Coordinates of N, CA and C in Angstrom, one line a residue:
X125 N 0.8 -1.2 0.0 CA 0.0 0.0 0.0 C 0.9 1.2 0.0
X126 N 0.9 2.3 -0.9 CA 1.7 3.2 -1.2 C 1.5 4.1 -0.2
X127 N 0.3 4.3 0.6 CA 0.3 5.7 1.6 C 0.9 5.0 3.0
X128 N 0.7 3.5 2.9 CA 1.3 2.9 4.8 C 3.1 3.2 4.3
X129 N 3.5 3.1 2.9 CA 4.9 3.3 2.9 C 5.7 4.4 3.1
X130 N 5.0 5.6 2.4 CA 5.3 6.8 3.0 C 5.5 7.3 4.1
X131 N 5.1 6.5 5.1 CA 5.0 7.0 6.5 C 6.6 7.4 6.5
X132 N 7.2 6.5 6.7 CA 8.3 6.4 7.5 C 9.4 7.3 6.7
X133 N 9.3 7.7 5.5 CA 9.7 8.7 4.5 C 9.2 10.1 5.6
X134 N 8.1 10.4 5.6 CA 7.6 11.4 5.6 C 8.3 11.5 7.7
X135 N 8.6 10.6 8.2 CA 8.8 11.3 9.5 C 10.3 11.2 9.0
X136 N 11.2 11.2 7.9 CA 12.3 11.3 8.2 C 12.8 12.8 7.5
X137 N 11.7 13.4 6.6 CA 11.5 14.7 6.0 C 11.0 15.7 7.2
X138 N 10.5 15.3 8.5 CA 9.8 16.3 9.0 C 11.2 16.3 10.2
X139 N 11.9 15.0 10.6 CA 13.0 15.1 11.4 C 14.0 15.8 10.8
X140 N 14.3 15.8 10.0 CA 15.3 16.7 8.9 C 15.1 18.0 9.1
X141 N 14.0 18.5 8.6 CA 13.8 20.1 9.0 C 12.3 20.4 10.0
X142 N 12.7 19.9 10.8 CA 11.4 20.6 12.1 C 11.4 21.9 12.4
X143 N 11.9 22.6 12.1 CA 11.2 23.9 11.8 C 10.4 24.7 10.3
X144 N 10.9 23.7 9.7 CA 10.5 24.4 8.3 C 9.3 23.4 7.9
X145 N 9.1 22.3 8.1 CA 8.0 21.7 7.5 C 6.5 21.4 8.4
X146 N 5.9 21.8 8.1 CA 4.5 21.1 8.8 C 3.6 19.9 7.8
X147 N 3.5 19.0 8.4 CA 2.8 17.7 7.4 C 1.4 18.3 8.3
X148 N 0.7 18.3 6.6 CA -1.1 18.4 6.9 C -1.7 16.9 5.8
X149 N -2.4 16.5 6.9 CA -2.9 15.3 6.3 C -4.5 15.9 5.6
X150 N -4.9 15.4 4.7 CA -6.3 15.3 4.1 C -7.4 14.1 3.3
X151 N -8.1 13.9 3.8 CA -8.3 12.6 3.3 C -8.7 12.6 1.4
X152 N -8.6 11.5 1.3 CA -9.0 10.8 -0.3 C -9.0 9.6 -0.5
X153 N -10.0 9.2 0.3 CA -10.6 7.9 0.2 C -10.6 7.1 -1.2
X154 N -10.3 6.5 -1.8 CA -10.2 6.2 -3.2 C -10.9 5.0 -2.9
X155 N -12.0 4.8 -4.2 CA -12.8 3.9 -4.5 C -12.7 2.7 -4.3
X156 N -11.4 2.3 -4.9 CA -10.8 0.9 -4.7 C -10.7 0.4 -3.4
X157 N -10.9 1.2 -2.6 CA -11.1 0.7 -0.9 C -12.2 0.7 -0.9
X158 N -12.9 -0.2 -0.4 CA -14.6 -0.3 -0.2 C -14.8 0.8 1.4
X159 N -14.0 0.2 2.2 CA -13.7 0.8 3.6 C -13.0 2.0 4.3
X160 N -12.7 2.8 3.0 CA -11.7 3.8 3.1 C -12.2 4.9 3.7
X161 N -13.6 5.7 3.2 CA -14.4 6.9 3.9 C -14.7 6.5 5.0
X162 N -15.4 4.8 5.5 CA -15.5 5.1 6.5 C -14.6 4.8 7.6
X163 N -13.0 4.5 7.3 CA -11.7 4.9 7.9 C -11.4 6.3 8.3
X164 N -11.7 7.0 7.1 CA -11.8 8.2 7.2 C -11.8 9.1 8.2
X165 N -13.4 8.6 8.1 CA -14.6 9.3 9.3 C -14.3 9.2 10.6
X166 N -14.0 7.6 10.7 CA -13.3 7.6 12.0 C -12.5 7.5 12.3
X167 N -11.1 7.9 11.9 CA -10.1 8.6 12.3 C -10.0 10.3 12.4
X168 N -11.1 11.2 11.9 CA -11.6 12.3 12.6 C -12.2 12.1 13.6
X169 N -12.8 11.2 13.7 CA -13.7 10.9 14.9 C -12.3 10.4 16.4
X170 N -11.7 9.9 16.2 CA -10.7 9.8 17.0 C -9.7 11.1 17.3
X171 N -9.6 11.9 15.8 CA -9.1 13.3 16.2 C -9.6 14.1 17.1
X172 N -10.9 14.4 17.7 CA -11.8 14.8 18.4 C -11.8 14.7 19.9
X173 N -10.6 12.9 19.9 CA -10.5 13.2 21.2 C -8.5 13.4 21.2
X174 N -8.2 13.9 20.4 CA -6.7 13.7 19.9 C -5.9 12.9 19.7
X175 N -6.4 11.7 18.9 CA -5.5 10.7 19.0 C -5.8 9.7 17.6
X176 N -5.4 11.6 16.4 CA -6.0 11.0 15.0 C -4.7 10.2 14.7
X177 N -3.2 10.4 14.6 CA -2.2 9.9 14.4 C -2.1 8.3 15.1
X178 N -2.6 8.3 16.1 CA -2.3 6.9 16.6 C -3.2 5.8 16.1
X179 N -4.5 6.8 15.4 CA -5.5 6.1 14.7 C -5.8 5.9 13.9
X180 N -4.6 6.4 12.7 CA -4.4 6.8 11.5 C -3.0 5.3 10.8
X181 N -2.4 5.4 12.1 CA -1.4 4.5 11.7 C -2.3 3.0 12.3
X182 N -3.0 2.9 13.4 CA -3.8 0.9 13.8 C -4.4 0.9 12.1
X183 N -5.0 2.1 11.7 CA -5.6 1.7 10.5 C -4.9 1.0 9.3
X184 N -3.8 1.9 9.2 CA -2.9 1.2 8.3 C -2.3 0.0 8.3
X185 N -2.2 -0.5 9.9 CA -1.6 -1.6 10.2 C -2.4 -2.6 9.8
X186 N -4.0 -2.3 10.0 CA -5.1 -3.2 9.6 C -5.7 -3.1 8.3
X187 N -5.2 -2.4 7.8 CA -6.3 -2.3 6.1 C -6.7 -3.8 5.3
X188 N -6.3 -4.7 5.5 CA -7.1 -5.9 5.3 C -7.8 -7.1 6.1
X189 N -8.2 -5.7 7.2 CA -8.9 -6.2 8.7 C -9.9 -5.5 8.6
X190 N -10.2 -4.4 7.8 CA -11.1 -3.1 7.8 C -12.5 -3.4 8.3
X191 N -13.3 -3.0 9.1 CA -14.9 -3.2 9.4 C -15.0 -2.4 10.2
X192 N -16.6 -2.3 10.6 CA -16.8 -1.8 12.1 C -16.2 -1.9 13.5
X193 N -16.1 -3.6 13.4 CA -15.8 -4.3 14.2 C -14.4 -3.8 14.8
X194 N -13.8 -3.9 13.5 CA -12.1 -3.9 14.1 C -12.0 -2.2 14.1
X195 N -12.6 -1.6 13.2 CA -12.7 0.1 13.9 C -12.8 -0.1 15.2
X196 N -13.9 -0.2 15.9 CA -14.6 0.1 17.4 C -13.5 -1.1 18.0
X197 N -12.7 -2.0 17.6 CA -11.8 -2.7 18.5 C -10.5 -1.4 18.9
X198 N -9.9 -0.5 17.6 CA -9.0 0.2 17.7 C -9.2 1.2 18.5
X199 N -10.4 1.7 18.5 CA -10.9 2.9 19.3 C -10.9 2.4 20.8
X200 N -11.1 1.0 21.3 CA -11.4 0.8 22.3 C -9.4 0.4 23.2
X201 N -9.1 0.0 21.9 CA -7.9 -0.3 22.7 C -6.6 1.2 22.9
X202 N -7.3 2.3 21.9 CA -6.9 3.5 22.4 C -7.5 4.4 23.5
X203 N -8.2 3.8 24.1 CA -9.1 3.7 25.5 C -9.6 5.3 25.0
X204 N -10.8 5.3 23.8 CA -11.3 6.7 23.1 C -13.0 6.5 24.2
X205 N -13.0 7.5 24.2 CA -14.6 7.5 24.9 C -15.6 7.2 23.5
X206 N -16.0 5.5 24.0 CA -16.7 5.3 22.7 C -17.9 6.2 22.4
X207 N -18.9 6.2 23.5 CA -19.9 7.0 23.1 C -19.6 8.4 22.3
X208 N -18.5 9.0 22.8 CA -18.5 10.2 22.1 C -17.9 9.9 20.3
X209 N -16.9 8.6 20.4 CA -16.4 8.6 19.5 C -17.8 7.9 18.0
X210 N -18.5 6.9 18.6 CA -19.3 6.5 18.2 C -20.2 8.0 17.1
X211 N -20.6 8.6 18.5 CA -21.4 10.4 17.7 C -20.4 10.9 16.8
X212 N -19.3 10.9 17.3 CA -18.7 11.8 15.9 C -18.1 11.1 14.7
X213 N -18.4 10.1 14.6 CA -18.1 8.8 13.4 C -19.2 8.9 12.5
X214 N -20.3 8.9 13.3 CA -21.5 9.4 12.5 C -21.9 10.4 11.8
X215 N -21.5 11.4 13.1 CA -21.5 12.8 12.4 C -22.1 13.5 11.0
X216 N -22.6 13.8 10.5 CA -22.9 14.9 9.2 C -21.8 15.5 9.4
X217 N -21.2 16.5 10.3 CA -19.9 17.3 10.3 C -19.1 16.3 9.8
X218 N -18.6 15.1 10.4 CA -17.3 14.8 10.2 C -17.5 14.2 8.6
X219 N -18.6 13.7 8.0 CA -18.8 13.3 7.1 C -18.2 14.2 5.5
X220 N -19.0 15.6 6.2 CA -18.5 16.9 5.6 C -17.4 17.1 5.2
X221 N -16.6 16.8 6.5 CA -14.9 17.2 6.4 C -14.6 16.2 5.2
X222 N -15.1 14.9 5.4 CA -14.4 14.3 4.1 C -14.6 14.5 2.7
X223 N -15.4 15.0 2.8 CA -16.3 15.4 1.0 C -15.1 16.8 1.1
X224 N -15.3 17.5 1.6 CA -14.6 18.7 1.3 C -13.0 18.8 1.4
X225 N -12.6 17.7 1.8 CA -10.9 17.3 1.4 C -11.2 16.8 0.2
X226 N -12.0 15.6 -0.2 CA -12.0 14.7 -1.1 C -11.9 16.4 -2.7
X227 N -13.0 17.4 -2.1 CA -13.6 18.3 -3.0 C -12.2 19.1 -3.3
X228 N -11.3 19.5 -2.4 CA -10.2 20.2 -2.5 C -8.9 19.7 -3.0
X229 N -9.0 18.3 -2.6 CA -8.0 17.3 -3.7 C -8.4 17.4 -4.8
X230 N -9.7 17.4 -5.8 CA -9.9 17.4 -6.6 C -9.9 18.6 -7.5
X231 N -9.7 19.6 -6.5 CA -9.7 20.9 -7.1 C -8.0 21.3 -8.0
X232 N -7.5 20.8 -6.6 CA -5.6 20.8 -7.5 C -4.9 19.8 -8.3
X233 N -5.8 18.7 -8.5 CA -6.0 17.7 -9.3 C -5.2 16.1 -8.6
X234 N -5.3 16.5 -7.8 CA -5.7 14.8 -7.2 C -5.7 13.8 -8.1
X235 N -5.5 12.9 -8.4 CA -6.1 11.3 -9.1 C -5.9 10.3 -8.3
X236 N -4.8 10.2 -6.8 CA -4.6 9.1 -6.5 C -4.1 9.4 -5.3
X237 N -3.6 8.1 -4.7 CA -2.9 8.8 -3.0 C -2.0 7.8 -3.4
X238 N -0.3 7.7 -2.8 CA -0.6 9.5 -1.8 C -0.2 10.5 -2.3
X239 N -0.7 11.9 -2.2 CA -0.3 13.1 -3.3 C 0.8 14.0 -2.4
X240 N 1.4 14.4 -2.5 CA 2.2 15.1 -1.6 C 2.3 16.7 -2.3
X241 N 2.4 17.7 -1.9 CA 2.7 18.8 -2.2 C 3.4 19.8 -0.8
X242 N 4.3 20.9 -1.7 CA 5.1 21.0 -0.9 C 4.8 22.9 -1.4
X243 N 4.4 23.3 -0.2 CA 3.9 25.1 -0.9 C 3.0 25.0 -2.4
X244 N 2.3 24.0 -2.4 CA 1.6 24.4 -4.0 C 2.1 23.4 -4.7
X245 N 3.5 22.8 -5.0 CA 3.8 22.2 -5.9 C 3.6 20.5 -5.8
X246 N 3.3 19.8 -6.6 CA 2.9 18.4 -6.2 C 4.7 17.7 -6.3
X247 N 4.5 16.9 -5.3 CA 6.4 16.4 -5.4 C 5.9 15.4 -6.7
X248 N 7.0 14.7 -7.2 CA 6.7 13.6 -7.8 C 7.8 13.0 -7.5
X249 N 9.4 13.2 -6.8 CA 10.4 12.2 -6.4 C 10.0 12.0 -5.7
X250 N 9.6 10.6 -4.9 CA 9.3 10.4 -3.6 C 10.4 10.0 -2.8
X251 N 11.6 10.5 -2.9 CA 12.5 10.3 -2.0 C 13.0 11.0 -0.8
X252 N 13.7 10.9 0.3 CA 14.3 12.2 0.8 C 15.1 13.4 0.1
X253 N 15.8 12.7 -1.1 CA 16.4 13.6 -2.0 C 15.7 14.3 -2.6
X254 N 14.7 14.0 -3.3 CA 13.3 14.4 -3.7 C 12.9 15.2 -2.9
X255 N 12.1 15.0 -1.7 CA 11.9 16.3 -1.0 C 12.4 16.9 -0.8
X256 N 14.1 16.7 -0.6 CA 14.9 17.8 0.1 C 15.1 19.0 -0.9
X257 N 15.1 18.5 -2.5 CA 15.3 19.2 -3.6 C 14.7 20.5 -3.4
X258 N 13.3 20.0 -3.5 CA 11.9 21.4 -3.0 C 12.3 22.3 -2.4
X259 N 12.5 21.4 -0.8 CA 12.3 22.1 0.5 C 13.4 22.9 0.5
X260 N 14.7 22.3 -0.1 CA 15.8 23.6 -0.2 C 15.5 24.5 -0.7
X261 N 14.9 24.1 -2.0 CA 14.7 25.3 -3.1 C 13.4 26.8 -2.6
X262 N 12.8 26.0 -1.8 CA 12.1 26.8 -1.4 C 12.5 27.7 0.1
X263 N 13.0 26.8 1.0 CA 13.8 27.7 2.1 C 14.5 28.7 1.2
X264 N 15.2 28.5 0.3 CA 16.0 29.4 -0.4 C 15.6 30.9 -0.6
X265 N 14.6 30.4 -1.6 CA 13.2 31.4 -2.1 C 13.1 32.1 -0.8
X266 N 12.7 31.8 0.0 CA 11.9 32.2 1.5 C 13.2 32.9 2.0
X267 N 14.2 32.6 2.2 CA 15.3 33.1 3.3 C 16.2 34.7 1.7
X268 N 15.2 34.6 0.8 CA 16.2 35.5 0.2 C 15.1 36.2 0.1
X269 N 13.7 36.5 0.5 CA 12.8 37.2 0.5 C 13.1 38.0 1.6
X270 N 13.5 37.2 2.7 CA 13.6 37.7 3.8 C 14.7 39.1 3.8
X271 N 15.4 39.0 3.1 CA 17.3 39.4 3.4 C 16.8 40.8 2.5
X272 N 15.5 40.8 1.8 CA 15.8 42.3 0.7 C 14.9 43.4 1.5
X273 N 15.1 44.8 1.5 CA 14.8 45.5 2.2 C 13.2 45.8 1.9

């Protein structure tokens, strides 16, 4: 699965320059997952009580375990207040949030996950070298904006 492999890329890009990078996640549930939206959903629904990242990764661990079942097992063994987590899985809001990532991916032309973009630009090396290319180029940009009167 191409977005569980990125992880470990993407925390070695944010250890690299922790001051300069912020990783924003958005969802895009792609079709080919039958289970994906409603992964989605509740993993905002676990954001709610802060603990979308730890919920984000049991998912990935399990993506050919995907159900209700094993959702409401992950939530339970991150000891999430189910009732509350339950309401906001459901949600119309949180449902919302996914249509309108899914809407905003599609706006900058999205086709697939995982999409990465770095200030606007979509990466396409998926490497550290790859990133670092950007991220120089654009500290660059940025630190020579700074320096002119």
């Amino acid at each position: 699965m191409y977005c569980k492999g990125l992880t470990s890329l993407l925390d070695q890009v944010v250890e690299k320059y922790p001051q300069a990078v912020k990783e924003v996640f958005m969802n895009f549930p792609v079709k080919s997952h039958k289970y994906a939206e409603t992964a989605a959903r509740a993993a905002l629904a676990a954001d709610k009580q802060g603990r979308f990242w730890e919920f984000h990764d049991e998912l990935f661990q399990n993506t050919n375990q995907l159900n209700d079942e094993k959702v409401r097992e992950i939530a339970k063994a991150l000891n999430l207040n189910m009732e509350q987590f339950e309401k906001d899985w459901q949600a119309e809001e949180t449902l919302a949030k996914v249509q309108s990532d899914i809407a905003q991916a599609n706006r900058v032309g999205v086709r697939g996950v995982p999409a990465i973009f770095i200030n606007g630009r979509q990466l396409k090396q998926r490497s550290l070298e790859g990133f670092s290319a950007i991220i120089d180029k654009e500290l660059a940009k940025d630190s020579g904006a700074k320096k002119q009167p």
